[in-house]
Structure formats: C-alpha cells, structure tokens
Amino acid sequence: MSSNSQFSLMRQKRFAPFFWTQFLGAFNDNVFKTALLTVLTFDALHWTNMPVSLLNQLIPGLFILPFVILSASAGQLADKKEKGWLARRVKLLEIVIMLVCAYGWLQHNVWVLIGGVAGMGIHSTLFGPVKYAYLPQHLHTDELIGGNGLIEMGTFVGILLGEILGAMLVSHGDGGVMLVAGITIGIAVLGYIASLGIPESPAADPDLKMNWNPVTETIRNIAFSKQNRPVFLSLLGNSWFWFYGAIILAQFPLFAKDFLRGDHSVFVLLLTVFSFGIGAGSLLCEKLSGHKVEIGLVPFGSIGLSLFGIDLALASQAYVAAQNVTAMQFVMQPGAIRLLADIVLLGVFGGFYIVPLFALIQTRCEPGHLSRTIAGMNILNALFMVVASLAASAMLVKGFTIPQIFLATAILNVFVAAYIFSLVPEFLMRFLAWILIHTIHKVRGIGTEHIPEQGPAVLVCNHVSYLDAVVLMACSPRPVRFVMDHNIFKIPLISWIFRTAKTIPIAPAKEDKWLMEKSFIDIAQALEEGELVCIFPEGRLTGNGDINQFKGGVMKIIERTPVPVIPMALRGLWGSIFSRDKTNPFERAFRRGPFSRLELVVGEPMLPTAVTPEILQERVTALRGNWR
C-alpha cells in the first residue's frame, strides 16, 4: 500500500497533465459564465432589454441542459475511444467555442454568448465521463482516494478562481470585456497544451455499438447500474450531494445581501470559504482513509452536512448587523465567525462525503461500462439539481426564509442518509469500524498489499478478541465475508451488526450438521463470486494469548474452491478489554491502556496446494512474532 502523499501525483505524467486539463476547463467555464452573468445582471453596458431574472435562470439552465441530452452519448464515446485522444478533441472544441464567444464579447451580441454557454455545457458533458473513468486506469487502488481528492479540490478551486476573475474583469467596462475575450481563449489553449501530455488510456470497449438515442441509452445505463446495488446507490448518493449543494449555494447571493447585509464581497467570501472547505475535506480524505477506498467516511460526511447545516440556520437567526457591511466589516460582526465556520465545515464534510463515493464507483463498477455509468450519474446529477431549484422555489413561495431553507435541507439530509445507509448497510459498518480504529485503537497495517485488489481469496487469522472482525474490516481495502460461530447471531445487537456485514454463520457438526454444510456452500458461492472470505481456524477466542490449534475447516473450503490462502496475524489486542482473559478483568482493561496501538500483519498468498492447517498455524505464528 502506498505511503506517499497524494501530492506526489502532481509530479507524475500519469496524473499531472490530466489534472491541469480538467482544472483549466473548470476555471474557464466559470470565468466565462460569471463574466456574462455579471455583465447582464448589472447591465452597465446596456446590452439587452431582457429581464435580468429571466437571464439568470436561462444561463445556468442552458449549461445544464447538455448533461441531460448528451451524457448518454458522451459515456459511450468515453468507453469506445482512447481517453487521451478524446480529451484533446474536447479541448479543441473549447478553443473553437471561445473564439466564437470572443466575437460575441466584442460585438456585445448577447445571443452568441448565450449560445457559448450551451457550447461550454457540451464541452463539460463530453469531458465528464472521461474525468472519472481515466483515474482507475492510471492510479492504483490505494491512490484513488488521493487522486479523486485532488481532482475535487482542483475543480472547486477552479470554479472559485474563475468566478472571482470573471467578476473582476468585466467591472472594467469595454476594456474588461476585451480581456475576458482574450483570456478565455488563452485558458482554452493552455488546456489543450496540457492535454497533449495525457498518456494513452486504452478504450474500455472499442467494439461498442453507439446508441444515439439519449432516452433509451440513459434507461439502459441506469438499468445496468441497478444490477450492482452499492454502485447504483452510490450514484444516487452522489446526486443527492449535488441536490444539497445546489440548494445551499443558490441561496448565498440573497443570504449575503438580505440576511448578512453584505455587499458583493461578502458573497465572494462565502463562496471562498465553502470552496476552501471542499478542497480541504477532499484532500484530508486520503489521510483519514489510510490510502484505501474508505466508504466509512461517507456516513461521517453526511452527519457533518446535517449538523453544520442545522447550525448554519441557527447561527443565521442569531446574527445581527446594524448596517451594510463589506467582507472585512462582516468578519468583525458578532456571530460572523460561527457562520463562516459552519460554511467551511459544510465544505469539509462535503469532501468526506463525495470523494469516497467516486472512488467506490470507480473500483466496483465493471471497467468496460465505467464511462457510461459516470454519464448516467451526470444525468442524475443534472435532474437532481433541477429538482433542487424547484424545491427551493417552492419553499420561497411558501414563505420560508433562507435560514429555514438551510434548516429544512439539513433535516431532509438526515432522512435521505438513513434511507441510503439502510439499503446498503456496508456504509454504516465501515463507518463504525473507522470510528473504532480512530478512537479506541490506532491500527497499522503491514503487508496489506498482499490482499488482492480483485478476485477470491481465503483470509486466515488468529482469533484474539471480540473486535477481530471489525479491525480486519477496517484494514482491508475490500469488503470481507466473515465466517463466525452461529451463537453470536443470538445476541440482538451483535446479530444485526454481523448480518448487516453478510457474515456467514457456522456450527460444529455435533450441534447443527445442516447449518455446517450450508455454511460451506455459502462460502463456496462467495468465493465463486470473487469475494474475500475470512475464517478464524482456531474456532474460538484464545484464553491465554497463545494461538490455539488450527482446525481443518480451511481444507474443506479450498478443496471445494481452490483459491489463494492469505495468512494474517493480529498484534496488540490481547490484554485489551475486548479479549477473553477471565483471570483478572479489571487489570485486563488497563493493561495496554485505553488507546493502545494494534497491528495487522498480512503474509504472502499461499497456493491452495501448499496449505495444511499445521503450515498455516506456523505462518500465522511467525507473523505474530512475540506480540500478543
């Protein structure tokens, strides 16, 4: 497992050119859109007699429209074509669009510029499936969280800088308009130059037959994604994030003006701190996840989105400004720091929420269908954002204040998150495991790269405590099916936890011969489906810290399904309150301290033909060493 910082990717050809290509695209989108919206909103140059409110709804709508119409075709292209080639063609299209828009800027032709908004929407639609399908082809699994974090950070920083630059440029009248025309062309050219360095990314499905009907192709994509339940619900979770964000961010202009009594600089400040939060949260994901796809961060992020959304509403009601304020004056007002902290933390927890979802989709979706899955997600995102706009409008019509909209959205997030996590309990299980190893224990994985990224294997480990399965679950880069004594399923809460984790119950033949046979059938099926299965061959917890004799169940498993066997050893759990030393439970609780360090040591995979219970026990004992 890589121990390098995610920032080392910025020096590597397989990542850096692609990063700058997508960053410059997001940057240019927002320089152009913000400049146009600012010109038309303030109408200092008297370009049109159309209502400003209509234009403010039309322009974002035209940008989103291509995502609904063209995403299905864009996904097919990204699966059919080499991604570097496709990225360069999209960048050439961006240059052409900006050249046409330069004419619109110089001639003050609003309709050419509005057409340019739709053109940039097409540009973003075509690039979207490439953006997330490219990463799994060039990054290792343990780099995906860091890579996605950098991409999300770059996207939001590009959006923020583009909004600031676009608004600043057009404030200088006709000279500023000429600067916008020239700078947007220059950024597009830089994006194309960056794309020339993107390494070859072979087509996932070069023989794919294109279906140009967006309706039928979208339905087919969604139906295909539904077959993989975690991926499909991750798509919905991702789209929910855009629903949540669209409602919150859409309120910022009026929130800054009417509730905070601020000028335009206060609005820019709110966008800045939110973007900073998203960037920080996205980058922190790598450290918090331990260089693996840690979906346990998703519930953590969802909790923060609700908690700080609710506090933002409460803090807004408590804020009072005696007069209109600039950004600097706003910061000095009582309660302002709490508001800004809530907005920053909304961004941070948004990063925790969204980055692992992208990584899960990339790792668990069928590679030949990944771009089309991302395209389907983009369509869902667009539809959710439209619904968000309608929901916010309905709340305003009903007399909701902006803080009340914040509150309603945060509370709704609680119910949506609870629903999604009830459908895919793996999110919640990984969250509980993640909390455990970041509070009570600190766990270090040694040799975890021996756990295969794909395909079946039997994991074999010593059995030290009641936490063994949770620690293994937290350290493994992939979901694990555990085989555990059936008696544990009789304990109400524990039963729910292990059933949620799809644990396979087993019983000795003398207790329940039918259940024992069923257990081996279930294990064989799980391995045939390419899953990891973990067993504790001792059959019971150690009572003195030593490893008990390994039983022969592992032989029965690999005789039915010959797969690699991976020996593992837990170090440091013996002597904790969760171990089974009955001689002195009080001393046991404090022997290692409440925050002891643990280690999971993973050995090299063994061929099934080289395995015996005795050899496995020797390997696990050697991996454990002198630790208990």
PDB file of C-alpha atoms in Angstrom, residues 32-180:
ATOM      1  CA  PHE A  32     -16.883  32.900 -18.925  1.00  0.00           C
ATOM      2  CA  LYS A  33     -20.198  32.221 -17.149  1.00  0.00           C
ATOM      3  CA  THR A  34     -19.542  34.612 -14.258  1.00  0.00           C
ATOM      4  CA  ALA A  35     -18.377  37.398 -16.544  1.00  0.00           C
ATOM      5  CA  LEU A  36     -21.545  37.038 -18.633  1.00  0.00           C
ATOM      6  CA  LEU A  37     -23.864  36.868 -15.611  1.00  0.00           C
ATOM      7  CA  THR A  38     -22.170  39.901 -14.037  1.00  0.00           C
ATOM      8  CA  VAL A  39     -22.453  41.966 -17.224  1.00  0.00           C
ATOM      9  CA  LEU A  40     -26.119  41.106 -17.692  1.00  0.00           C
ATOM     10  CA  THR A  41     -27.039  41.470 -14.001  1.00  0.00           C
ATOM     11  CA  PHE A  42     -25.572  44.927 -13.582  1.00  0.00           C
ATOM     12  CA  ASP A  43     -26.158  45.808 -17.283  1.00  0.00           C
ATOM     13  CA  ALA A  44     -23.632  48.615 -17.059  1.00  0.00           C
ATOM     14  CA  LEU A  45     -23.090  48.413 -20.824  1.00  0.00           C
ATOM     15  CA  HIS A  46     -26.841  48.130 -21.682  1.00  0.00           C
ATOM     16  CA  TRP A  47     -26.507  45.000 -23.792  1.00  0.00           C
ATOM     17  CA  THR A  48     -30.121  43.791 -23.656  1.00  0.00           C
ATOM     18  CA  ASN A  49     -33.636  44.723 -22.626  1.00  0.00           C
ATOM     19  CA  MET A  50     -34.491  41.198 -21.457  1.00  0.00           C
ATOM     20  CA  PRO A  51     -35.400  40.807 -17.751  1.00  0.00           C
ATOM     21  CA  VAL A  52     -32.325  40.077 -15.671  1.00  0.00           C
ATOM     22  CA  SER A  53     -34.187  37.496 -13.577  1.00  0.00           C
ATOM     23  CA  LEU A  54     -35.039  35.546 -16.750  1.00  0.00           C
ATOM     24  CA  LEU A  55     -31.422  35.608 -17.932  1.00  0.00           C
ATOM     25  CA  ASN A  56     -30.180  34.462 -14.529  1.00  0.00           C
ATOM     26  CA  GLN A  57     -32.391  31.380 -14.802  1.00  0.00           C
ATOM     27  CA  LEU A  58     -31.761  30.809 -18.536  1.00  0.00           C
ATOM     28  CA  ILE A  59     -27.949  30.782 -18.457  1.00  0.00           C
ATOM     29  CA  PRO A  60     -27.434  28.102 -15.757  1.00  0.00           C
ATOM     30  CA  GLY A  61     -30.245  26.080 -17.324  1.00  0.00           C
ATOM     31  CA  LEU A  62     -28.589  26.146 -20.758  1.00  0.00           C
ATOM     32  CA  PHE A  63     -25.319  24.990 -19.206  1.00  0.00           C
ATOM     33  CA  ILE A  64     -27.002  22.012 -17.512  1.00  0.00           C
ATOM     34  CA  LEU A  65     -29.228  21.045 -20.483  1.00  0.00           C
ATOM     35  CA  PRO A  66     -26.464  19.241 -22.471  1.00  0.00           C
ATOM     36  CA  PHE A  67     -25.832  16.994 -19.456  1.00  0.00           C
ATOM     37  CA  VAL A  68     -29.399  15.697 -19.793  1.00  0.00           C
ATOM     38  CA  ILE A  69     -29.384  15.352 -23.574  1.00  0.00           C
ATOM     39  CA  LEU A  70     -25.813  14.299 -24.407  1.00  0.00           C
ATOM     40  CA  SER A  71     -24.430  12.479 -21.357  1.00  0.00           C
ATOM     41  CA  ALA A  72     -25.538   9.065 -22.636  1.00  0.00           C
ATOM     42  CA  SER A  73     -23.646   9.573 -25.907  1.00  0.00           C
ATOM     43  CA  ALA A  74     -20.651  11.066 -24.075  1.00  0.00           C
ATOM     44  CA  GLY A  75     -20.403   7.990 -21.871  1.00  0.00           C
ATOM     45  CA  GLN A  76     -20.423   5.674 -24.868  1.00  0.00           C
ATOM     46  CA  LEU A  77     -17.698   7.718 -26.583  1.00  0.00           C
ATOM     47  CA  ALA A  78     -15.511   7.611 -23.473  1.00  0.00           C
ATOM     48  CA  ASP A  79     -15.818   3.799 -23.321  1.00  0.00           C
ATOM     49  CA  LYS A  80     -15.286   3.381 -27.071  1.00  0.00           C
ATOM     50  CA  LYS A  81     -12.402   5.820 -27.673  1.00  0.00           C
ATOM     51  CA  GLU A  82      -8.932   6.253 -26.201  1.00  0.00           C
ATOM     52  CA  LYS A  83      -9.404   8.837 -23.454  1.00  0.00           C
ATOM     53  CA  GLY A  84      -6.324  10.974 -24.185  1.00  0.00           C
ATOM     54  CA  TRP A  85      -7.439  11.358 -27.796  1.00  0.00           C
ATOM     55  CA  LEU A  86     -10.966  12.248 -26.714  1.00  0.00           C
ATOM     56  CA  ALA A  87      -9.742  14.786 -24.118  1.00  0.00           C
ATOM     57  CA  ARG A  88      -7.681  16.579 -26.796  1.00  0.00           C
ATOM     58  CA  ARG A  89     -10.659  16.765 -29.147  1.00  0.00           C
ATOM     59  CA  VAL A  90     -12.803  18.219 -26.363  1.00  0.00           C
ATOM     60  CA  LYS A  91     -10.125  20.846 -25.662  1.00  0.00           C
ATOM     61  CA  LEU A  92     -10.024  21.795 -29.365  1.00  0.00           C
ATOM     62  CA  LEU A  93     -13.798  22.214 -29.213  1.00  0.00           C
ATOM     63  CA  GLU A  94     -13.325  24.553 -26.231  1.00  0.00           C
ATOM     64  CA  ILE A  95     -10.917  26.741 -28.256  1.00  0.00           C
ATOM     65  CA  VAL A  96     -13.454  26.985 -31.097  1.00  0.00           C
ATOM     66  CA  ILE A  97     -16.245  27.911 -28.653  1.00  0.00           C
ATOM     67  CA  MET A  98     -14.132  30.629 -27.039  1.00  0.00           C
ATOM     68  CA  LEU A  99     -13.174  32.058 -30.456  1.00  0.00           C
ATOM     69  CA  VAL A 100     -16.869  32.320 -31.368  1.00  0.00           C
ATOM     70  CA  CYS A 101     -17.613  33.864 -27.971  1.00  0.00           C
ATOM     71  CA  ALA A 102     -14.833  36.422 -28.492  1.00  0.00           C
ATOM     72  CA  TYR A 103     -16.877  37.732 -31.421  1.00  0.00           C
ATOM     73  CA  GLY A 104     -19.910  37.940 -29.140  1.00  0.00           C
ATOM     74  CA  TRP A 105     -17.930  39.855 -26.490  1.00  0.00           C
ATOM     75  CA  LEU A 106     -16.543  42.362 -28.985  1.00  0.00           C
ATOM     76  CA  GLN A 107     -19.905  42.857 -30.740  1.00  0.00           C
ATOM     77  CA  HIS A 108     -21.946  42.881 -27.487  1.00  0.00           C
ATOM     78  CA  ASN A 109     -24.027  40.088 -29.022  1.00  0.00           C
ATOM     79  CA  VAL A 110     -25.888  38.504 -26.117  1.00  0.00           C
ATOM     80  CA  TRP A 111     -27.283  35.566 -28.113  1.00  0.00           C
ATOM     81  CA  VAL A 112     -23.864  34.485 -29.362  1.00  0.00           C
ATOM     82  CA  LEU A 113     -22.662  34.497 -25.744  1.00  0.00           C
ATOM     83  CA  ILE A 114     -25.723  32.606 -24.535  1.00  0.00           C
ATOM     84  CA  GLY A 115     -25.016  30.064 -27.277  1.00  0.00           C
ATOM     85  CA  GLY A 116     -21.470  29.904 -25.899  1.00  0.00           C
ATOM     86  CA  VAL A 117     -22.894  28.905 -22.507  1.00  0.00           C
ATOM     87  CA  ALA A 118     -24.632  25.943 -24.158  1.00  0.00           C
ATOM     88  CA  GLY A 119     -21.370  25.178 -26.003  1.00  0.00           C
ATOM     89  CA  MET A 120     -19.403  25.070 -22.765  1.00  0.00           C
ATOM     90  CA  GLY A 121     -22.116  22.851 -21.333  1.00  0.00           C
ATOM     91  CA  ILE A 122     -21.482  20.453 -24.243  1.00  0.00           C
ATOM     92  CA  HIS A 123     -17.729  20.680 -23.572  1.00  0.00           C
ATOM     93  CA  SER A 124     -18.221  19.757 -19.900  1.00  0.00           C
ATOM     94  CA  THR A 125     -20.685  16.987 -20.779  1.00  0.00           C
ATOM     95  CA  LEU A 126     -18.214  15.329 -23.141  1.00  0.00           C
ATOM     96  CA  PHE A 127     -15.340  15.633 -20.668  1.00  0.00           C
ATOM     97  CA  GLY A 128     -17.270  14.444 -17.590  1.00  0.00           C
ATOM     98  CA  PRO A 129     -17.190  10.658 -18.252  1.00  0.00           C
ATOM     99  CA  VAL A 130     -13.502  10.894 -19.234  1.00  0.00           C
ATOM    100  CA  LYS A 131     -12.731  12.746 -16.000  1.00  0.00           C
ATOM    101  CA  TYR A 132     -13.599   9.945 -13.593  1.00  0.00           C
ATOM    102  CA  ALA A 133     -13.097   6.901 -15.850  1.00  0.00           C
ATOM    103  CA  TYR A 134      -9.490   7.966 -16.551  1.00  0.00           C
ATOM    104  CA  LEU A 135      -8.317   7.710 -12.921  1.00  0.00           C
ATOM    105  CA  PRO A 136      -8.786   3.940 -12.312  1.00  0.00           C
ATOM    106  CA  GLN A 137      -6.792   3.234 -15.479  1.00  0.00           C
ATOM    107  CA  HIS A 138      -3.715   5.096 -14.234  1.00  0.00           C
ATOM    108  CA  LEU A 139      -3.898   5.062 -10.433  1.00  0.00           C
ATOM    109  CA  HIS A 140      -3.526   2.128  -8.084  1.00  0.00           C
ATOM    110  CA  THR A 141      -6.458   1.343  -5.809  1.00  0.00           C
ATOM    111  CA  ASP A 142      -4.663   2.848  -2.811  1.00  0.00           C
ATOM    112  CA  GLU A 143      -4.133   6.072  -4.804  1.00  0.00           C
ATOM    113  CA  LEU A 144      -7.743   6.538  -5.889  1.00  0.00           C
ATOM    114  CA  ILE A 145      -8.896   8.397  -2.768  1.00  0.00           C
ATOM    115  CA  GLY A 146      -5.949  10.814  -3.009  1.00  0.00           C
ATOM    116  CA  GLY A 147      -6.375  11.248  -6.767  1.00  0.00           C
ATOM    117  CA  ASN A 148     -10.109  11.886  -6.502  1.00  0.00           C
ATOM    118  CA  GLY A 149      -9.437  14.296  -3.633  1.00  0.00           C
ATOM    119  CA  LEU A 150      -7.030  16.292  -5.799  1.00  0.00           C
ATOM    120  CA  ILE A 151      -9.496  16.320  -8.705  1.00  0.00           C
ATOM    121  CA  GLU A 152     -12.340  17.554  -6.460  1.00  0.00           C
ATOM    122  CA  MET A 153     -10.088  20.158  -4.864  1.00  0.00           C
ATOM    123  CA  GLY A 154      -8.912  21.316  -8.301  1.00  0.00           C
ATOM    124  CA  THR A 155     -12.484  21.513  -9.605  1.00  0.00           C
ATOM    125  CA  PHE A 156     -13.752  23.668  -6.746  1.00  0.00           C
ATOM    126  CA  VAL A 157     -10.657  25.882  -6.705  1.00  0.00           C
ATOM    127  CA  GLY A 158     -11.039  26.320 -10.462  1.00  0.00           C
ATOM    128  CA  ILE A 159     -14.707  27.256 -10.016  1.00  0.00           C
ATOM    129  CA  LEU A 160     -13.878  29.756  -7.273  1.00  0.00           C
ATOM    130  CA  LEU A 161     -10.962  31.409  -9.082  1.00  0.00           C
ATOM    131  CA  GLY A 162     -12.988  31.536 -12.291  1.00  0.00           C
ATOM    132  CA  GLU A 163     -15.901  33.263 -10.560  1.00  0.00           C
ATOM    133  CA  ILE A 164     -13.616  35.819  -8.929  1.00  0.00           C
ATOM    134  CA  LEU A 165     -11.635  36.547 -12.119  1.00  0.00           C
ATOM    135  CA  GLY A 166     -14.744  36.730 -14.316  1.00  0.00           C
ATOM    136  CA  ALA A 167     -16.455  39.209 -11.981  1.00  0.00           C
ATOM    137  CA  MET A 168     -13.293  41.316 -11.646  1.00  0.00           C
ATOM    138  CA  LEU A 169     -12.552  41.544 -15.375  1.00  0.00           C
ATOM    139  CA  VAL A 170     -15.936  42.827 -16.541  1.00  0.00           C
ATOM    140  CA  SER A 171     -16.005  45.504 -13.847  1.00  0.00           C
ATOM    141  CA  HIS A 172     -13.598  47.490 -16.059  1.00  0.00           C
ATOM    142  CA  GLY A 173     -16.099  48.242 -18.826  1.00  0.00           C
ATOM    143  CA  ASP A 174     -15.277  47.624 -22.501  1.00  0.00           C
ATOM    144  CA  GLY A 175     -11.604  47.066 -21.683  1.00  0.00           C
ATOM    145  CA  GLY A 176     -12.521  44.358 -19.241  1.00  0.00           C
ATOM    146  CA  VAL A 177     -14.799  42.718 -21.845  1.00  0.00           C
ATOM    147  CA  MET A 178     -11.892  42.560 -24.288  1.00  0.00           C
ATOM    148  CA  LEU A 179      -9.760  41.000 -21.554  1.00  0.00           C
ATOM    149  CA  VAL A 180     -12.422  38.319 -20.972  1.00  0.00           C
TER     150      VAL A 180
END
